[in-house]
Amino acid sequence: MAVIPVDVSGRPYEVRVEAGLLAELVPNCRGLLRKPGVPVVTDQTVHKAWGEVIEASLRSNGHEPHWRILPPGEQTKSWAELSAIVDWLLDLGVERGDHILALGGGVIGDLTGFAAAILKRGCHFIQLPTTLLSQVDSSVGGKTAINTPAGKNLVGAFHQPALVLADLAVLDTLPARELLAGYAEVVKYGLIGDADFFAWCDANGAQMLAGDSAKREYAVAHSVAAKARIVAEDERETTGTRALLNLGHTFGHAIEAETGYSADLLHGEAVAVGMVLAARYSARRSIMPRASADHVARHLAAAGLRSELSGLGLDCDGHGLVQHMLHDKKMDAGTLPFVLMKGIGQAFLAKDVDLADVAKFLDEQLAG
Ligand code: NAD
Ligand code: GLY
């Protein structure tokens, strides 16, 4: 088992990575489940696949699960579900010292984490991430949020989990497309600050995706360790270090907004194209060698991800995509910081990016 400490000041916690953690859920929670009743938030798909495993571990250790089983999908991260969860937790008599279990992908983790952040001004929660994306990214670092009509993740709080149990066995029931979308976030850590890890992805990514368990453990643990280092350094995204995790996201979010956040393009899929665009834009400005940018695109395409903006069939121009960027959460007094790369593993925050130039670049990329 890999155990990765997340050293946030005042509230350090661990991320445990191993196959089989959920089957031994109660011992793995190491005394945090202090009452017989345990609230568990999940979605219908995850409940179908993993509900019995959780139920068995809780009941065989003298606990009774209280399930809240929500519809799968992004629309569940809403005010309505948040309000209903909070009322449900209050009805259950959950106290600040209790721990709520979030069993699912980033949707369930973000929603449950936000409910935990505001219930009685903050109670504990444990992340049980069930997608690759949530294991390597969303379950670690304490960003919680819901969506509103104005956009995604615009309402939320920083609220760290008490523990994260990333059970690699859950990846066996995850649809291949979701696994691949999560892989984009794995590659991201190599591109941000670890050329050796990107080289590892080049050599081992395909086997990892195909199910090699040792390579899965390495990929998840290595990604979590990278995220933990960044979060420990800049928990609230104030110094610029944590902002590097947005590599590919400014372009990616604009593409997602253009597609109406449709299921035709998953978040990780948009991030993959976004990382290629960040690399190509860096090369266009002669910051990154063109060959390195081409390498990024080749790697993601070989893994099976879409890498070309021109291949997405968008009905817009570069200006249209830039208009979406103006609504980005990172917009700061009229400027938008972009994560660019000097090379593979050398991401940095550029605050001097001219959006008119980005629009021109995107026109070229849309044309193919
Ligand atoms: P998700 O939670 O929507 O899960 C994807 C799909 O996979 C769902 O249909 C779900 O039911 C299904 N699923 C989950 N685990 C499964 C399993 N083991 N077996 C079978 N099916 C399973 O998507 P996601 O990609 O995990 O998360 C996306 C969300 O995460 C977005 O809302 C995004 O904003 C958020 N996010 C948050 C952060 C953060 O730092 N908090 C970071 C990245 C993304
Ligand atoms: N997923 C970006 C962050 O946690 O900061």
Coordinates of C-alpha atoms and ligand atoms in Angstrom, one line a residue:
M1 CA 0.0 0.0 0.0
A2 CA 1.2 3.5 -0.7
V3 CA 0.4 6.0 2.0
I4 CA 0.8 9.7 1.0
P5 CA 0.7 12.4 3.7
V6 CA -1.0 15.7 2.7
D7 CA 0.6 18.2 5.0
V8 CA -1.9 21.0 5.1
S9 CA -1.3 23.2 8.1
G10 CA -3.4 22.2 11.1
R11 CA -5.3 19.4 9.3
P12 CA -2.8 16.9 7.9
Y13 CA -4.3 13.7 6.5
E14 CA -3.4 10.6 4.6
V15 CA -4.2 9.3 1.1
R16 CA -4.0 5.5 1.1
V17 CA -3.7 3.8 -2.3
E18 CA -4.2 0.0 -2.7
A19 CA -6.6 -2.5 -4.2
G20 CA -9.1 -3.8 -1.7
L21 CA -9.4 -0.8 0.7
L22 CA -13.2 -0.7 0.5
A23 CA -13.6 -4.4 1.4
E24 CA -11.9 -3.5 4.6
L25 CA -13.4 -0.1 4.9
V26 CA -13.9 0.0 8.7
P27 CA -10.4 -1.0 9.8
N28 CA -9.0 1.3 7.1
C29 CA -10.9 4.2 8.6
R30 CA -8.8 3.6 11.7
G31 CA -11.3 4.6 14.4
L32 CA -12.8 7.6 12.7
L33 CA -16.2 6.0 12.5
R34 CA -17.1 6.5 16.1
K35 CA -20.9 5.9 16.0
P36 CA -23.0 2.9 14.8
G37 CA -24.8 5.0 12.1
V38 CA -22.6 6.1 9.2
P39 CA -23.9 8.5 6.5
V40 CA -22.8 7.5 3.0
V41 CA -23.4 9.7 -0.1
T42 CA -23.0 8.0 -3.5
D43 CA -24.6 7.8 -6.9
Q44 CA -26.8 5.1 -8.4
T45 CA -24.1 3.6 -10.6
V46 CA -21.5 3.5 -8.0
H47 CA -24.0 2.1 -5.5
K48 CA -24.9 -0.7 -7.9
A49 CA -21.2 -1.6 -8.3
W50 CA -19.8 -1.1 -4.8
G51 CA -22.8 -0.6 -2.4
E52 CA -22.7 -4.2 -1.2
V53 CA -19.0 -4.1 -0.5
I54 CA -19.4 -1.0 1.7
E55 CA -22.6 -2.4 3.3
A56 CA -20.8 -5.7 4.2
S57 CA -17.8 -4.0 5.7
L58 CA -19.9 -1.6 7.8
R59 CA -22.4 -4.2 9.0
S60 CA -19.8 -6.8 9.9
N61 CA -18.1 -4.2 12.1
G62 CA -21.3 -3.2 13.9
H63 CA -22.2 -0.1 11.8
E64 CA -25.4 0.7 10.0
P65 CA -25.0 2.6 6.7
H66 CA -27.4 5.5 6.1
W67 CA -27.4 5.8 2.3
R68 CA -28.1 8.9 0.2
I69 CA -28.1 7.6 -3.4
L70 CA -28.2 10.3 -6.0
P71 CA -28.5 10.3 -9.8
P72 CA -25.1 10.1 -11.6
G73 CA -23.9 13.1 -13.5
E74 CA -22.8 16.7 -13.3
Q75 CA -26.4 18.0 -12.7
T76 CA -26.2 16.4 -9.2
K77 CA -23.7 19.1 -8.1
S78 CA -26.6 21.5 -7.6
W79 CA -28.1 23.8 -4.9
A80 CA -31.1 21.5 -4.7
E81 CA -29.1 18.3 -3.9
L82 CA -26.8 20.3 -1.6
S83 CA -29.8 21.6 0.4
A84 CA -31.4 18.1 0.5
I85 CA -28.2 16.5 1.7
V86 CA -27.7 19.1 4.5
D87 CA -31.3 18.6 5.7
W88 CA -30.8 14.8 5.5
L89 CA -27.6 15.0 7.6
L90 CA -29.4 17.3 10.2
D91 CA -32.2 14.8 10.4
L92 CA -29.7 12.0 11.0
G93 CA -28.3 14.1 13.9
V94 CA -24.8 14.2 12.4
E95 CA -22.4 16.1 14.7
R96 CA -19.3 18.0 13.9
G97 CA -17.0 15.2 15.1
D98 CA -18.7 12.6 12.9
H99 CA -17.4 11.6 9.5
I100 CA -19.6 11.5 6.3
L101 CA -18.5 9.1 3.6
A102 CA -18.3 10.3 0.0
L103 CA -18.3 7.2 -2.3
G104 CA -18.0 8.2 -5.9
G105 CA -16.3 10.3 -8.5
G106 CA -15.6 14.0 -8.4
V107 CA -19.3 14.8 -8.5
I108 CA -20.1 13.0 -5.3
G109 CA -16.8 14.1 -3.7
D110 CA -17.3 17.8 -4.5
L111 CA -20.9 17.8 -3.4
T112 CA -20.5 15.9 -0.2
G113 CA -17.3 17.8 0.7
F114 CA -19.2 21.1 0.3
A115 CA -22.1 19.8 2.5
A116 CA -19.6 18.8 5.1
A117 CA -17.9 22.2 4.9
I118 CA -21.2 24.0 5.8
L119 CA -22.9 21.6 8.1
K120 CA -22.7 23.0 11.6
R121 CA -19.9 25.3 10.2
G122 CA -17.8 22.3 9.2
C123 CA -17.8 18.6 10.0
H124 CA -15.6 15.8 8.8
F125 CA -15.8 13.7 5.6
I126 CA -13.8 10.8 4.1
Q127 CA -13.2 10.6 0.4
L128 CA -13.7 7.2 -1.2
P129 CA -12.9 8.1 -4.8
T130 CA -14.1 5.7 -7.4
T131 CA -12.9 7.2 -10.7
L132 CA -9.3 7.6 -11.8
L133 CA -9.9 11.4 -12.0
S134 CA -11.1 11.6 -8.5
Q135 CA -8.3 9.4 -7.1
V136 CA -5.5 11.4 -8.7
D137 CA -7.1 14.9 -8.5
S138 CA -10.5 15.9 -7.0
S139 CA -10.4 13.8 -3.8
V140 CA -7.1 15.4 -2.7
G141 CA -6.7 19.0 -1.8
G142 CA -10.0 20.1 -0.3
K143 CA -11.6 22.0 -3.2
T144 CA -15.4 21.4 -2.9
A145 CA -18.1 23.0 -5.0
I146 CA -21.5 22.9 -6.7
N147 CA -22.5 24.2 -10.1
T148 CA -25.0 27.1 -10.6
P149 CA -26.7 28.4 -13.7
A150 CA -23.8 30.9 -14.1
G151 CA -21.2 28.1 -14.4
K152 CA -19.4 25.1 -13.0
N153 CA -17.8 25.1 -9.5
L154 CA -18.6 28.8 -8.9
V155 CA -19.9 28.1 -5.4
G156 CA -17.8 26.1 -2.9
A157 CA -15.3 26.1 -0.1
F158 CA -11.9 24.8 0.7
H159 CA -12.5 22.0 3.1
Q160 CA -10.0 19.2 3.5
P161 CA -11.1 15.5 4.0
A162 CA -10.0 13.7 7.1
L163 CA -8.8 10.7 5.0
V164 CA -8.8 9.5 1.4
L165 CA -9.0 5.8 0.5
A166 CA -8.2 5.3 -3.1
D167 CA -9.1 1.6 -3.7
L168 CA -7.7 0.6 -7.1
A169 CA -10.2 -2.3 -7.3
V170 CA -12.9 0.2 -8.2
L171 CA -11.2 1.0 -11.4
D172 CA -12.2 -2.4 -12.7
T173 CA -15.8 -1.4 -13.0
L174 CA -15.1 2.1 -14.4
P175 CA -16.0 2.5 -18.1
A176 CA -12.9 2.6 -20.3
R177 CA -13.8 6.1 -21.5
E178 CA -13.9 7.5 -17.9
L179 CA -10.6 5.8 -17.1
L180 CA -9.0 7.4 -20.1
A181 CA -10.4 10.8 -19.2
G182 CA -8.8 10.4 -15.8
Y183 CA -5.5 9.5 -17.5
A184 CA -5.3 13.0 -18.9
E185 CA -5.0 14.3 -15.3
V186 CA -2.2 11.7 -14.6
V187 CA -0.2 12.9 -17.6
K188 CA -0.8 16.5 -16.3
Y189 CA 1.5 15.9 -13.3
G190 CA 4.3 14.8 -15.6
L191 CA 3.8 17.9 -17.8
I192 CA 3.7 20.3 -14.8
G193 CA 6.9 19.4 -13.0
D194 CA 8.1 15.9 -13.6
A195 CA 9.6 15.0 -17.0
D196 CA 10.7 11.5 -15.6
F197 CA 7.0 10.8 -14.8
F198 CA 6.0 11.8 -18.3
A199 CA 8.6 9.4 -19.7
W200 CA 7.2 6.7 -17.3
C201 CA 3.7 7.4 -18.8
D202 CA 5.2 7.1 -22.3
A203 CA 6.6 3.7 -21.4
N204 CA 3.9 2.4 -19.1
G205 CA 0.6 4.3 -19.7
A206 CA -0.9 1.8 -22.1
Q207 CA -0.3 -1.2 -19.7
M208 CA -1.6 0.9 -16.8
L209 CA -4.8 1.7 -18.8
A210 CA -5.1 -2.0 -19.8
G211 CA -5.2 -3.0 -16.1
D212 CA -1.7 -3.7 -14.9
S213 CA -2.2 -3.4 -11.1
A214 CA 1.4 -2.5 -10.1
K215 CA 1.4 0.2 -12.8
R216 CA -2.0 1.5 -11.6
E217 CA -0.7 1.8 -8.1
Y218 CA 2.4 3.6 -9.2
A219 CA 0.5 6.0 -11.4
V220 CA -2.1 6.9 -8.8
A221 CA 0.3 7.1 -5.9
H222 CA 2.8 9.2 -7.9
S223 CA 0.0 11.6 -9.0
V224 CA -1.4 11.9 -5.5
A225 CA 2.1 12.6 -4.2
A226 CA 2.6 15.4 -6.8
K227 CA -0.8 16.9 -5.9
A228 CA -0.1 16.6 -2.1
R229 CA 3.2 18.5 -2.5
I230 CA 1.5 21.3 -4.4
V231 CA -1.5 21.5 -2.0
A232 CA 0.8 21.6 1.0
E233 CA 2.7 24.5 -0.5
D234 CA -0.3 26.5 -1.6
E235 CA -3.5 25.2 -0.1
R236 CA -5.7 28.2 -1.1
E237 CA -4.1 28.8 -4.5
T238 CA -2.7 32.2 -3.4
T239 CA 1.0 31.9 -4.4
G240 CA 0.6 30.6 -7.9
T241 CA 1.9 27.1 -7.2
R242 CA -1.5 25.4 -7.0
A243 CA -2.6 27.3 -10.1
L244 CA -0.2 25.1 -12.1
L245 CA -2.7 22.3 -11.7
N246 CA -4.9 24.3 -14.1
L247 CA -2.6 23.2 -17.0
G248 CA -4.8 22.7 -20.0
H249 CA -7.9 23.8 -18.0
T250 CA -8.3 27.3 -19.4
F251 CA -8.4 26.0 -22.9
G252 CA -10.3 22.9 -21.7
H253 CA -13.0 24.9 -19.9
A254 CA -13.6 27.1 -22.9
I255 CA -14.1 24.0 -25.0
E256 CA -16.4 22.4 -22.4
A257 CA -18.4 25.6 -22.2
E258 CA -18.7 25.7 -26.1
T259 CA -20.0 22.1 -26.1
G260 CA -22.4 23.0 -23.3
Y261 CA -20.7 20.6 -20.9
S262 CA -22.2 17.8 -22.9
A263 CA -21.4 14.1 -22.3
D264 CA -19.9 14.1 -25.8
L265 CA -16.8 15.6 -24.2
L266 CA -15.8 14.6 -20.7
H267 CA -13.8 17.0 -18.5
G268 CA -10.6 14.9 -18.8
E269 CA -11.0 14.7 -22.6
A270 CA -11.3 18.5 -22.8
V271 CA -8.3 18.8 -20.5
A272 CA -6.3 16.6 -22.9
V273 CA -7.0 18.8 -25.8
G274 CA -6.4 21.8 -23.6
M275 CA -2.9 20.5 -22.6
V276 CA -2.0 20.1 -26.3
L277 CA -3.2 23.7 -26.9
A278 CA -1.1 25.0 -24.0
A279 CA 1.9 23.1 -25.4
R280 CA 1.4 24.4 -28.9
Y281 CA 0.7 27.9 -27.8
S282 CA 3.9 27.8 -25.7
A283 CA 5.8 26.5 -28.8
R284 CA 4.2 29.3 -31.0
R285 CA 5.6 31.8 -28.6
S286 CA 9.0 30.1 -28.8
I287 CA 8.9 29.2 -25.1
M288 CA 8.7 25.5 -25.6
P289 CA 10.5 23.4 -28.3
R290 CA 8.0 22.5 -31.0
A291 CA 9.1 18.9 -30.9
S292 CA 8.1 18.7 -27.2
A293 CA 4.7 20.1 -28.0
D294 CA 4.3 17.5 -30.7
H295 CA 5.4 14.8 -28.2
V296 CA 2.6 15.8 -25.8
A297 CA 0.0 15.6 -28.6
R298 CA 1.4 12.2 -29.8
H299 CA 1.4 10.7 -26.3
L300 CA -2.2 11.7 -25.6
A301 CA -3.4 10.5 -29.1
A302 CA -1.6 7.2 -28.7
A303 CA -3.3 6.6 -25.4
G304 CA -6.6 7.0 -27.2
L305 CA -7.5 10.6 -26.2
R306 CA -8.6 13.2 -28.7
S307 CA -5.8 15.7 -29.0
E308 CA -6.7 18.0 -31.9
L309 CA -9.1 21.0 -31.5
S310 CA -9.9 20.7 -35.2
G311 CA -11.2 17.2 -34.6
L312 CA -13.9 18.2 -32.1
G313 CA -16.4 19.5 -34.7
L314 CA -16.9 22.8 -32.8
D315 CA -19.1 25.4 -34.5
C316 CA -17.2 28.5 -33.4
D317 CA -14.1 30.5 -34.0
G318 CA -11.2 31.4 -31.7
H319 CA -12.9 34.6 -30.6
G320 CA -15.9 32.6 -29.5
L321 CA -13.7 30.3 -27.3
V322 CA -11.9 33.3 -25.8
Q323 CA -15.3 34.8 -24.9
H324 CA -15.9 31.7 -22.7
M325 CA -12.5 32.3 -21.1
L326 CA -13.6 35.7 -19.9
H327 CA -15.9 34.0 -17.5
D328 CA -13.1 31.9 -16.1
K329 CA -12.8 31.9 -12.2
K330 CA -9.1 32.8 -12.6
M331 CA -9.9 36.1 -14.4
D332 CA -8.1 38.8 -12.3
A333 CA -8.7 42.5 -13.0
G334 CA -9.0 42.0 -16.7
T335 CA -6.1 39.5 -17.2
L336 CA -6.3 35.8 -17.4
P337 CA -3.2 33.8 -16.2
F338 CA -2.4 30.9 -18.4
V339 CA -0.3 27.8 -17.5
L340 CA 2.3 27.5 -20.2
M341 CA 5.4 25.2 -20.5
K342 CA 9.1 25.9 -21.1
G343 CA 9.4 22.2 -21.8
I344 CA 7.9 18.9 -20.6
G345 CA 7.9 19.1 -16.8
Q346 CA 8.4 22.8 -16.8
A347 CA 5.1 24.5 -16.4
F348 CA 4.8 28.1 -15.3
L349 CA 2.1 30.7 -14.8
A350 CA 2.1 33.4 -17.6
K351 CA 0.3 36.6 -16.8
D352 CA 1.1 38.4 -20.0
V353 CA -1.0 36.5 -22.4
D354 CA -2.8 38.6 -25.0
L355 CA -6.3 37.2 -25.5
A356 CA -6.5 38.5 -29.1
D357 CA -3.3 36.5 -29.9
V358 CA -4.9 33.4 -28.2
A359 CA -8.0 33.9 -30.5
K360 CA -5.7 34.0 -33.6
F361 CA -3.9 30.9 -32.4
L362 CA -7.2 29.1 -31.8
D363 CA -8.4 30.0 -35.3
E364 CA -5.3 28.3 -36.7
Q365 CA -5.9 25.2 -34.5
L366 CA -9.6 25.0 -35.4
A367 CA -8.6 25.1 -39.1
G368 CA -6.3 22.0 -38.4
Ligands
NAD1 P1 -18.2 11.6 -12.0 O1 -18.2 11.7 -10.6 O2 -19.4 12.2 -12.8 O3 -18.1 10.1 -12.4 C1 -18.1 9.7 -13.8 C2 -19.1 8.6 -14.1 O4 -18.5 7.4 -13.7 C3 -20.4 8.7 -13.4 O5 -21.5 8.3 -14.2 C4 -20.3 7.7 -12.2 O6 -21.6 7.2 -11.8 C5 -19.5 6.6 -12.8 N1 -18.6 5.9 -11.9 C6 -17.9 6.4 -10.9 N2 -17.1 5.5 -10.3 C7 -17.4 4.3 -10.9 C8 -17.0 3.0 -10.8 N3 -16.0 2.7 -10.0 N4 -17.5 2.1 -11.6 C9 -18.5 2.4 -12.5 N5 -18.9 3.6 -12.7 C10 -18.4 4.6 -11.9 O7 -16.9 12.2 -12.8 P2 -15.4 12.5 -12.3 O8 -14.7 12.5 -13.6 O9 -14.9 11.5 -11.3 O10 -15.5 13.9 -11.6 C11 -15.8 15.0 -12.4 C12 -16.2 16.1 -11.4 O11 -15.0 16.4 -10.6 C13 -16.6 17.4 -12.0 O12 -17.7 17.9 -11.3 C14 -15.4 18.3 -11.7 O13 -15.8 19.7 -11.6 C15 -14.9 17.8 -10.4 N6 -13.4 18.0 -10.2 C16 -13.1 18.5 -9.0 C17 -11.8 18.8 -8.7 C18 -11.4 19.2 -7.3 O14 -10.3 19.6 -7.1 N7 -12.4 19.3 -6.4 C19 -10.8 18.5 -9.6 C20 -11.2 17.9 -10.8 C21 -12.5 17.7 -11.1
GLY2 N1 -7.9 20.4 -9.5 C1 -7.2 21.6 -9.3 C2 -6.9 21.8 -7.9 O1 -7.2 21.0 -7.0 O2 -6.4 22.8 -7.5

